[in-house]
PDB file of C-alpha atoms in Angstrom:
ATOM      1  CA  MET A  26      -0.834  19.519  10.675  1.00  0.00           C
ATOM      2  CA  ARG A  27       1.442  16.510  11.127  1.00  0.00           C
ATOM      3  CA  MET A  28       3.229  15.526   7.911  1.00  0.00           C
ATOM      4  CA  HIS A  29       3.853  11.876   8.799  1.00  0.00           C
ATOM      5  CA  LEU A  30       1.053   9.387   9.275  1.00  0.00           C
ATOM      6  CA  ILE A  31       2.090   6.840  11.919  1.00  0.00           C
ATOM      7  CA  GLN A  32      -0.167   3.905  12.783  1.00  0.00           C
ATOM      8  CA  LYS A  33       0.274   0.726  14.799  1.00  0.00           C
ATOM      9  CA  LEU A  34      -0.769  -2.571  13.297  1.00  0.00           C
ATOM     10  CA  GLU A  35      -3.619  -3.848  15.444  1.00  0.00           C
ATOM     11  CA  LEU A  36      -2.742  -7.504  14.958  1.00  0.00           C
ATOM     12  CA  PHE A  37       0.988  -6.823  15.302  1.00  0.00           C
ATOM     13  CA  PRO A  38       1.151  -4.102  17.990  1.00  0.00           C
ATOM     14  CA  ASP A  39       4.944  -4.201  18.097  1.00  0.00           C
ATOM     15  CA  HIS A  40       4.976  -2.865  14.544  1.00  0.00           C
ATOM     16  CA  ARG A  41       4.066   0.582  13.298  1.00  0.00           C
ATOM     17  CA  VAL A  42       3.669   1.912   9.770  1.00  0.00           C
ATOM     18  CA  THR A  43       4.855   5.388   8.793  1.00  0.00           C
ATOM     19  CA  GLN A  44       3.666   7.051   5.581  1.00  0.00           C
ATOM     20  CA  MET A  45       5.158  10.211   4.051  1.00  0.00           C
ATOM     21  CA  LEU A  46       3.812  11.929   0.934  1.00  0.00           C
ATOM     22  CA  PHE A  47       5.826  14.134  -1.419  1.00  0.00           C
ATOM     23  CA  LYS A  48       4.806  16.272  -4.385  1.00  0.00           C
ATOM     24  CA  GLU A  49       6.898  18.105  -6.988  1.00  0.00           C
ATOM     25  CA  VAL A  50       9.547  15.375  -6.770  1.00  0.00           C
ATOM     26  CA  LYS A  51      12.521  15.954  -9.048  1.00  0.00           C
ATOM     27  CA  ASN A  52      14.700  12.907  -8.326  1.00  0.00           C
ATOM     28  CA  ALA A  53      12.361   9.932  -8.699  1.00  0.00           C
ATOM     29  CA  ALA A  54      14.915   8.030 -10.785  1.00  0.00           C
ATOM     30  CA  GLU A  55      17.579   8.453  -8.118  1.00  0.00           C
ATOM     31  CA  LEU A  56      15.183   7.384  -5.371  1.00  0.00           C
ATOM     32  CA  LYS A  57      14.126   4.304  -7.303  1.00  0.00           C
ATOM     33  CA  LYS A  58      17.768   3.333  -7.875  1.00  0.00           C
ATOM     34  CA  SER A  59      18.607   3.820  -4.196  1.00  0.00           C
ATOM     35  CA  ALA A  60      15.652   1.673  -3.137  1.00  0.00           C
ATOM     36  CA  MET A  61      16.662  -1.110  -5.530  1.00  0.00           C
ATOM     37  CA  GLU A  62      20.183  -0.997  -4.100  1.00  0.00           C
ATOM     38  CA  GLY A  63      18.866  -1.235  -0.550  1.00  0.00           C
ATOM     39  CA  LYS A  64      19.978   2.270   0.387  1.00  0.00           C
ATOM     40  CA  ILE A  65      16.421   3.320   1.231  1.00  0.00           C
ATOM     41  CA  ASN A  66      14.730   1.099   3.766  1.00  0.00           C
ATOM     42  CA  GLY A  67      11.161   1.688   2.683  1.00  0.00           C
ATOM     43  CA  ALA A  68       8.566   1.138  -0.036  1.00  0.00           C
ATOM     44  CA  LEU A  69       8.353   3.838  -2.711  1.00  0.00           C
ATOM     45  CA  ILE A  70       4.797   3.862  -4.023  1.00  0.00           C
ATOM     46  CA  ASN A  71       3.061   5.690  -6.862  1.00  0.00           C
ATOM     47  CA  PRO A  72       0.319   7.639  -5.021  1.00  0.00           C
ATOM     48  CA  THR A  73      -1.853   8.067  -8.113  1.00  0.00           C
ATOM     49  CA  MET A  74      -2.856   4.394  -7.791  1.00  0.00           C
ATOM     50  CA  LEU A  75      -3.950   4.733  -4.162  1.00  0.00           C
ATOM     51  CA  VAL A  76      -7.379   5.669  -2.881  1.00  0.00           C
ATOM     52  CA  ASP A  77      -6.620   6.120   0.813  1.00  0.00           C
ATOM     53  CA  PRO A  78      -3.768   5.549   3.305  1.00  0.00           C
ATOM     54  CA  PHE A  79      -5.813   2.674   4.768  1.00  0.00           C
ATOM     55  CA  GLN A  80      -5.113   0.745   1.562  1.00  0.00           C
ATOM     56  CA  VAL A  81      -1.396   0.866   2.392  1.00  0.00           C
ATOM     57  CA  LEU A  82      -2.048  -0.168   5.984  1.00  0.00           C
ATOM     58  CA  VAL A  83      -3.846  -3.299   4.749  1.00  0.00           C
ATOM     59  CA  ALA A  84      -0.962  -4.119   2.401  1.00  0.00           C
ATOM     60  CA  ALA A  85       1.595  -3.613   5.178  1.00  0.00           C
ATOM     61  CA  ASN A  86      -0.352  -5.778   7.605  1.00  0.00           C
ATOM     62  CA  LYS A  87      -0.463  -8.590   5.064  1.00  0.00           C
ATOM     63  CA  ALA A  88       3.245  -8.228   4.381  1.00  0.00           C
ATOM     64  CA  VAL A  89       4.169  -8.462   8.071  1.00  0.00           C
ATOM     65  CA  HIS A  90       1.935 -11.511   8.499  1.00  0.00           C
ATOM     66  CA  LEU A  91       3.397 -13.304   5.489  1.00  0.00           C
ATOM     67  CA  GLU A  92       6.929 -12.452   6.591  1.00  0.00           C
ATOM     68  CA  LYS A  93       6.255 -14.015   9.987  1.00  0.00           C
ATOM     69  CA  VAL A  94       4.873 -17.234   8.478  1.00  0.00           C
ATOM     70  CA  GLU A  95       7.622 -17.251   5.810  1.00  0.00           C
ATOM     71  CA  LYS A  96       5.232 -17.159   2.873  1.00  0.00           C
ATOM     72  CA  MET A  97       6.204 -13.919   1.155  1.00  0.00           C
ATOM     73  CA  LYS A  98       6.201 -14.034  -2.639  1.00  0.00           C
ATOM     74  CA  THR A  99       8.853 -11.326  -2.965  1.00  0.00           C
ATOM     75  CA  ARG A 100      12.301 -10.877  -1.449  1.00  0.00           C
ATOM     76  CA  THR A 101      11.700  -8.117   1.082  1.00  0.00           C
ATOM     77  CA  LEU A 102       8.981  -6.753   3.339  1.00  0.00           C
ATOM     78  CA  TYR A 103       8.794  -3.547   1.312  1.00  0.00           C
ATOM     79  CA  SER A 104       8.516  -5.250  -2.045  1.00  0.00           C
ATOM     80  CA  GLU A 105       5.797  -7.412  -0.496  1.00  0.00           C
ATOM     81  CA  ILE A 106       3.848  -4.285   0.496  1.00  0.00           C
ATOM     82  CA  ILE A 107       3.915  -3.071  -3.113  1.00  0.00           C
ATOM     83  CA  PHE A 108       2.899  -6.525  -4.374  1.00  0.00           C
ATOM     84  CA  ASN A 109       0.027  -6.706  -1.877  1.00  0.00           C
ATOM     85  CA  LEU A 110      -1.522  -3.539  -3.299  1.00  0.00           C
ATOM     86  CA  SER A 111      -2.145  -5.310  -6.582  1.00  0.00           C
ATOM     87  CA  PRO A 112      -5.385  -7.202  -7.281  1.00  0.00           C
ATOM     88  CA  THR A 113      -3.457  -9.877  -9.189  1.00  0.00           C
ATOM     89  CA  ASN A 114      -0.573 -12.265  -8.443  1.00  0.00           C
ATOM     90  CA  ASN A 115       1.645 -10.857 -11.203  1.00  0.00           C
ATOM     91  CA  ILE A 116       4.683  -9.496  -9.361  1.00  0.00           C
ATOM     92  CA  SER A 117       6.221  -7.569 -12.267  1.00  0.00           C
ATOM     93  CA  ASP A 118       2.869  -5.954 -13.060  1.00  0.00           C
ATOM     94  CA  ALA A 119       2.460  -4.924  -9.421  1.00  0.00           C
ATOM     95  CA  PHE A 120       5.813  -3.125  -9.459  1.00  0.00           C
ATOM     96  CA  LYS A 121       5.009  -1.497 -12.788  1.00  0.00           C
ATOM     97  CA  ARG A 122       1.692  -0.109 -11.550  1.00  0.00           C
ATOM     98  CA  PHE A 123       2.389   0.635  -7.892  1.00  0.00           C
ATOM     99  CA  GLY A 124       6.131   1.282  -7.780  1.00  0.00           C
ATOM    100  CA  ILE A 125       7.513   4.649  -8.831  1.00  0.00           C
ATOM    101  CA  SER A 126       8.843   5.383 -12.327  1.00  0.00           C
ATOM    102  CA  ASP A 127      11.805   7.560 -13.255  1.00  0.00           C
ATOM    103  CA  GLY A 128       9.632  10.456 -14.390  1.00  0.00           C
ATOM    104  CA  ASP A 129       7.144  10.491 -11.501  1.00  0.00           C
ATOM    105  CA  ASP A 130       6.684  13.797  -9.677  1.00  0.00           C
ATOM    106  CA  SER A 131       5.030  12.391  -6.543  1.00  0.00           C
ATOM    107  CA  VAL A 132       5.876   9.539  -4.198  1.00  0.00           C
ATOM    108  CA  LEU A 133       4.507   7.931  -1.051  1.00  0.00           C
ATOM    109  CA  ILE A 134       7.222   6.474   1.171  1.00  0.00           C
ATOM    110  CA  VAL A 135       6.153   3.682   3.527  1.00  0.00           C
ATOM    111  CA  MET A 136       8.273   2.383   6.407  1.00  0.00           C
ATOM    112  CA  VAL A 137       7.626  -0.371   8.930  1.00  0.00           C
ATOM    113  CA  ASP A 138       9.274  -0.255  12.350  1.00  0.00           C
ATOM    114  CA  SER A 139       9.273  -2.818  15.130  1.00  0.00           C
ATOM    115  CA  LYS A 140      10.149  -2.495  18.818  1.00  0.00           C
ATOM    116  CA  ASP A 141      13.516  -4.064  18.023  1.00  0.00           C
ATOM    117  CA  GLU A 142      14.295  -1.902  15.027  1.00  0.00           C
ATOM    118  CA  SER A 143      13.458   1.719  14.269  1.00  0.00           C
ATOM    119  CA  GLN A 144      14.707   4.143  11.658  1.00  0.00           C
ATOM    120  CA  ASP A 145      15.054   7.888  11.301  1.00  0.00           C
ATOM    121  CA  VAL A 146      12.293   9.124   9.001  1.00  0.00           C
ATOM    122  CA  SER A 147      14.014  12.492   8.622  1.00  0.00           C
ATOM    123  CA  ASP A 148      17.016  10.773   7.051  1.00  0.00           C
ATOM    124  CA  ILE A 149      14.853   9.193   4.349  1.00  0.00           C
ATOM    125  CA  ALA A 150      12.821  12.377   3.859  1.00  0.00           C
ATOM    126  CA  ALA A 151      16.048  14.322   3.308  1.00  0.00           C
ATOM    127  CA  ARG A 152      16.796  12.158   0.268  1.00  0.00           C
ATOM    128  CA  VAL A 153      13.705  13.429  -1.547  1.00  0.00           C
ATOM    129  CA  GLU A 154      14.039  16.506  -3.719  1.00  0.00           C
ATOM    130  CA  GLY A 155      10.442  17.583  -3.415  1.00  0.00           C
ATOM    131  CA  ARG A 156       7.820  19.122  -1.168  1.00  0.00           C
ATOM    132  CA  GLN A 157       6.448  17.040   1.680  1.00  0.00           C
ATOM    133  CA  VAL A 158       2.710  17.413   2.203  1.00  0.00           C
ATOM    134  CA  PRO A 159       0.271  15.880   4.720  1.00  0.00           C
ATOM    135  CA  VAL A 160      -0.628  12.286   3.855  1.00  0.00           C
ATOM    136  CA  GLU A 161      -4.279  13.397   3.999  1.00  0.00           C
ATOM    137  CA  GLU A 162      -3.661  15.002   0.589  1.00  0.00           C
ATOM    138  CA  LEU A 163      -3.229  11.577  -0.983  1.00  0.00           C
ATOM    139  CA  SER A 164      -6.767  11.610  -2.375  1.00  0.00           C
ATOM    140  CA  SER A 165      -5.970  14.708  -4.451  1.00  0.00           C
ATOM    141  CA  LEU A 166      -3.424  12.645  -6.404  1.00  0.00           C
ATOM    142  CA  SER A 167      -5.573   9.540  -6.909  1.00  0.00           C
ATOM    143  CA  ASP A 168      -6.377   8.634 -10.518  1.00  0.00           C
ATOM    144  CA  HIS A 169      -9.813   7.109  -9.988  1.00  0.00           C
ATOM    145  CA  THR A 170     -10.238   6.175 -13.643  1.00  0.00           C
ATOM    146  CA  LYS A 171      -7.085   4.035 -13.679  1.00  0.00           C
ATOM    147  CA  ILE A 172      -7.845   2.590 -10.249  1.00  0.00           C
ATOM    148  CA  LYS A 173     -11.367   1.506 -11.241  1.00  0.00           C
ATOM    149  CA  LYS A 174     -10.052  -0.074 -14.428  1.00  0.00           C
ATOM    150  CA  LEU A 175      -7.255  -1.967 -12.674  1.00  0.00           C
ATOM    151  CA  TYR A 176      -9.462  -3.288  -9.868  1.00  0.00           C
ATOM    152  CA  LYS A 177     -12.420  -3.857 -12.216  1.00  0.00           C
ATOM    153  CA  VAL A 178     -14.795  -1.853 -10.041  1.00  0.00           C
ATOM    154  CA  THR A 179     -18.362  -1.865 -11.365  1.00  0.00           C
ATOM    155  CA  PRO A 180     -20.905   0.982 -11.164  1.00  0.00           C
ATOM    156  CA  GLN A 181     -23.087  -1.325  -9.067  1.00  0.00           C
ATOM    157  CA  GLU A 182     -20.332  -1.627  -6.455  1.00  0.00           C
ATOM    158  CA  GLU A 183     -19.928   2.138  -6.266  1.00  0.00           C
ATOM    159  CA  LYS A 184     -23.646   2.542  -5.571  1.00  0.00           C
ATOM    160  CA  CYS A 185     -23.461   0.136  -2.641  1.00  0.00           C
ATOM    161  CA  GLY A 186     -20.092   1.104  -1.154  1.00  0.00           C
ATOM    162  CA  SER A 187     -17.038   3.307  -1.571  1.00  0.00           C
ATOM    163  CA  LEU A 188     -14.188   2.915  -4.032  1.00  0.00           C
ATOM    164  CA  LEU A 189     -11.910   2.122  -1.078  1.00  0.00           C
ATOM    165  CA  ASP A 190     -14.226  -0.719  -0.045  1.00  0.00           C
ATOM    166  CA  ALA A 191     -14.054  -2.231  -3.523  1.00  0.00           C
ATOM    167  CA  VAL A 192     -10.258  -1.891  -3.740  1.00  0.00           C
ATOM    168  CA  VAL A 193      -9.619  -3.483  -0.330  1.00  0.00           C
ATOM    169  CA  CYS A 194     -12.058  -6.252  -1.239  1.00  0.00           C
ATOM    170  CA  ARG A 195      -9.994  -7.086  -4.352  1.00  0.00           C
ATOM    171  CA  MET A 196      -6.798  -7.067  -2.312  1.00  0.00           C
ATOM    172  CA  ALA A 197      -8.418  -9.410   0.194  1.00  0.00           C
ATOM    173  CA  THR A 198      -9.842 -11.912  -2.238  1.00  0.00           C
ATOM    174  CA  LYS A 199      -6.472 -12.357  -3.926  1.00  0.00           C
ATOM    175  CA  ASP A 200      -5.046 -13.928  -0.771  1.00  0.00           C
ATOM    176  CA  VAL A 201      -8.227 -15.671   0.301  1.00  0.00           C
ATOM    177  CA  MET A 202      -8.232 -17.456  -3.046  1.00  0.00           C
ATOM    178  CA  THR A 203      -4.693 -18.735  -2.485  1.00  0.00           C
ATOM    179  CA  GLY A 204      -5.377 -19.663   1.121  1.00  0.00           C
ATOM    180  CA  LEU A 205      -2.467 -17.584   2.407  1.00  0.00           C
ATOM    181  CA  LEU A 206      -4.410 -15.274   4.653  1.00  0.00           C
ATOM    182  CA  PRO A 207      -7.660 -15.512   6.591  1.00  0.00           C
ATOM    183  CA  ALA A 208     -10.079 -12.765   5.592  1.00  0.00           C
ATOM    184  CA  PRO A 209     -10.580 -11.259   9.089  1.00  0.00           C
ATOM    185  CA  LEU A 210      -6.884 -10.410   9.244  1.00  0.00           C
ATOM    186  CA  LEU A 211      -7.212  -7.854   6.499  1.00  0.00           C
ATOM    187  CA  PHE A 212      -9.571  -5.210   7.681  1.00  0.00           C
ATOM    188  CA  PHE A 213      -8.621  -3.985  11.191  1.00  0.00           C
ATOM    189  CA  GLY A 214     -12.297  -3.562  12.006  1.00  0.00           C
ATOM    190  CA  HIS A 215     -12.688  -1.229   9.017  1.00  0.00           C
ATOM    191  CA  SER A 216     -16.325  -1.251   7.994  1.00  0.00           C
ATOM    192  CA  LEU A 217     -16.620  -2.540   4.455  1.00  0.00           C
ATOM    193  CA  ASN A 218     -19.848  -2.352   2.517  1.00  0.00           C
ATOM    194  CA  VAL A 219     -19.269  -4.137  -0.783  1.00  0.00           C
ATOM    195  CA  PRO A 220     -21.842  -6.876  -1.395  1.00  0.00           C
ATOM    196  CA  PHE A 221     -20.617  -7.647  -4.896  1.00  0.00           C
ATOM    197  CA  CYS A 222     -17.156  -9.163  -4.404  1.00  0.00           C
ATOM    198  CA  PRO A 223     -15.736 -11.265  -7.255  1.00  0.00           C
ATOM    199  CA  LEU A 224     -15.999 -14.378  -5.111  1.00  0.00           C
ATOM    200  CA  GLU A 225     -19.553 -15.352  -4.319  1.00  0.00           C
ATOM    201  CA  GLN A 226     -18.457 -17.147  -1.152  1.00  0.00           C
ATOM    202  CA  PHE A 227     -16.541 -14.123   0.170  1.00  0.00           C
ATOM    203  CA  LYS A 228     -18.828 -11.293   1.164  1.00  0.00           C
ATOM    204  CA  CYS A 229     -17.000  -8.041   1.874  1.00  0.00           C
TER     205      CYS A 229
END
C-alpha cells in the first residue's frame, strides 16, 4: 500500500497535494519549531481534528486560489491551509486546534507542489521520528466528539449526510460569507448531502 497520498487539484492542474501520516511521533516539538522557522516546507496538521483526507484537499485548493488572487489571510500557503480547515475566521484559534502541539504523537504533513517547483518528500519524512502509515488510516485517529463540537454538527445533519459533508459545508460557508470564494470552487465534484447548512441561502 502506498504511504503517500498524492492528488492533483482539479481547478489548478499544475499543482498537486501530497499528504503523509505519521504515528508514534516523538519529536513533535522539534518539527513544530522547524516549521515555524521555515525549515520544513509543508503544513503540519493535527490529524485528530480531521475526518478525511478530502478535507485537507479542500483546504489546499482554497489556499492556492487565495494565493493566486492575493487574498490570503495568513503569511504563507501552508499556514493558509491550516487556517482554511477552521470553521471560523480566528487565525490563532485555527492554529491552536489544527496545528500540532509539542506533545502530539501523530502528525499529518501536507505539501503542495507546482510544475515549476517540486520538493523531495523523503527529505521531509526523514525529519520525523515516528512511524509512517498509509494516509487511509487517518480516520482511526479522528476525534469525532471534538470535531462535531467545533463544527457545531447537529444530529439532524448526521441523519441526512456524513460528518465529512457537514465539516466541508462549514469550511465552505466561512468563505462564501466573506465573498472570497465562489462555492463551486470548493468541492471538486464531491457529492455533498447536507441540507441543513448554517446559511439558509447556501445549500450544501
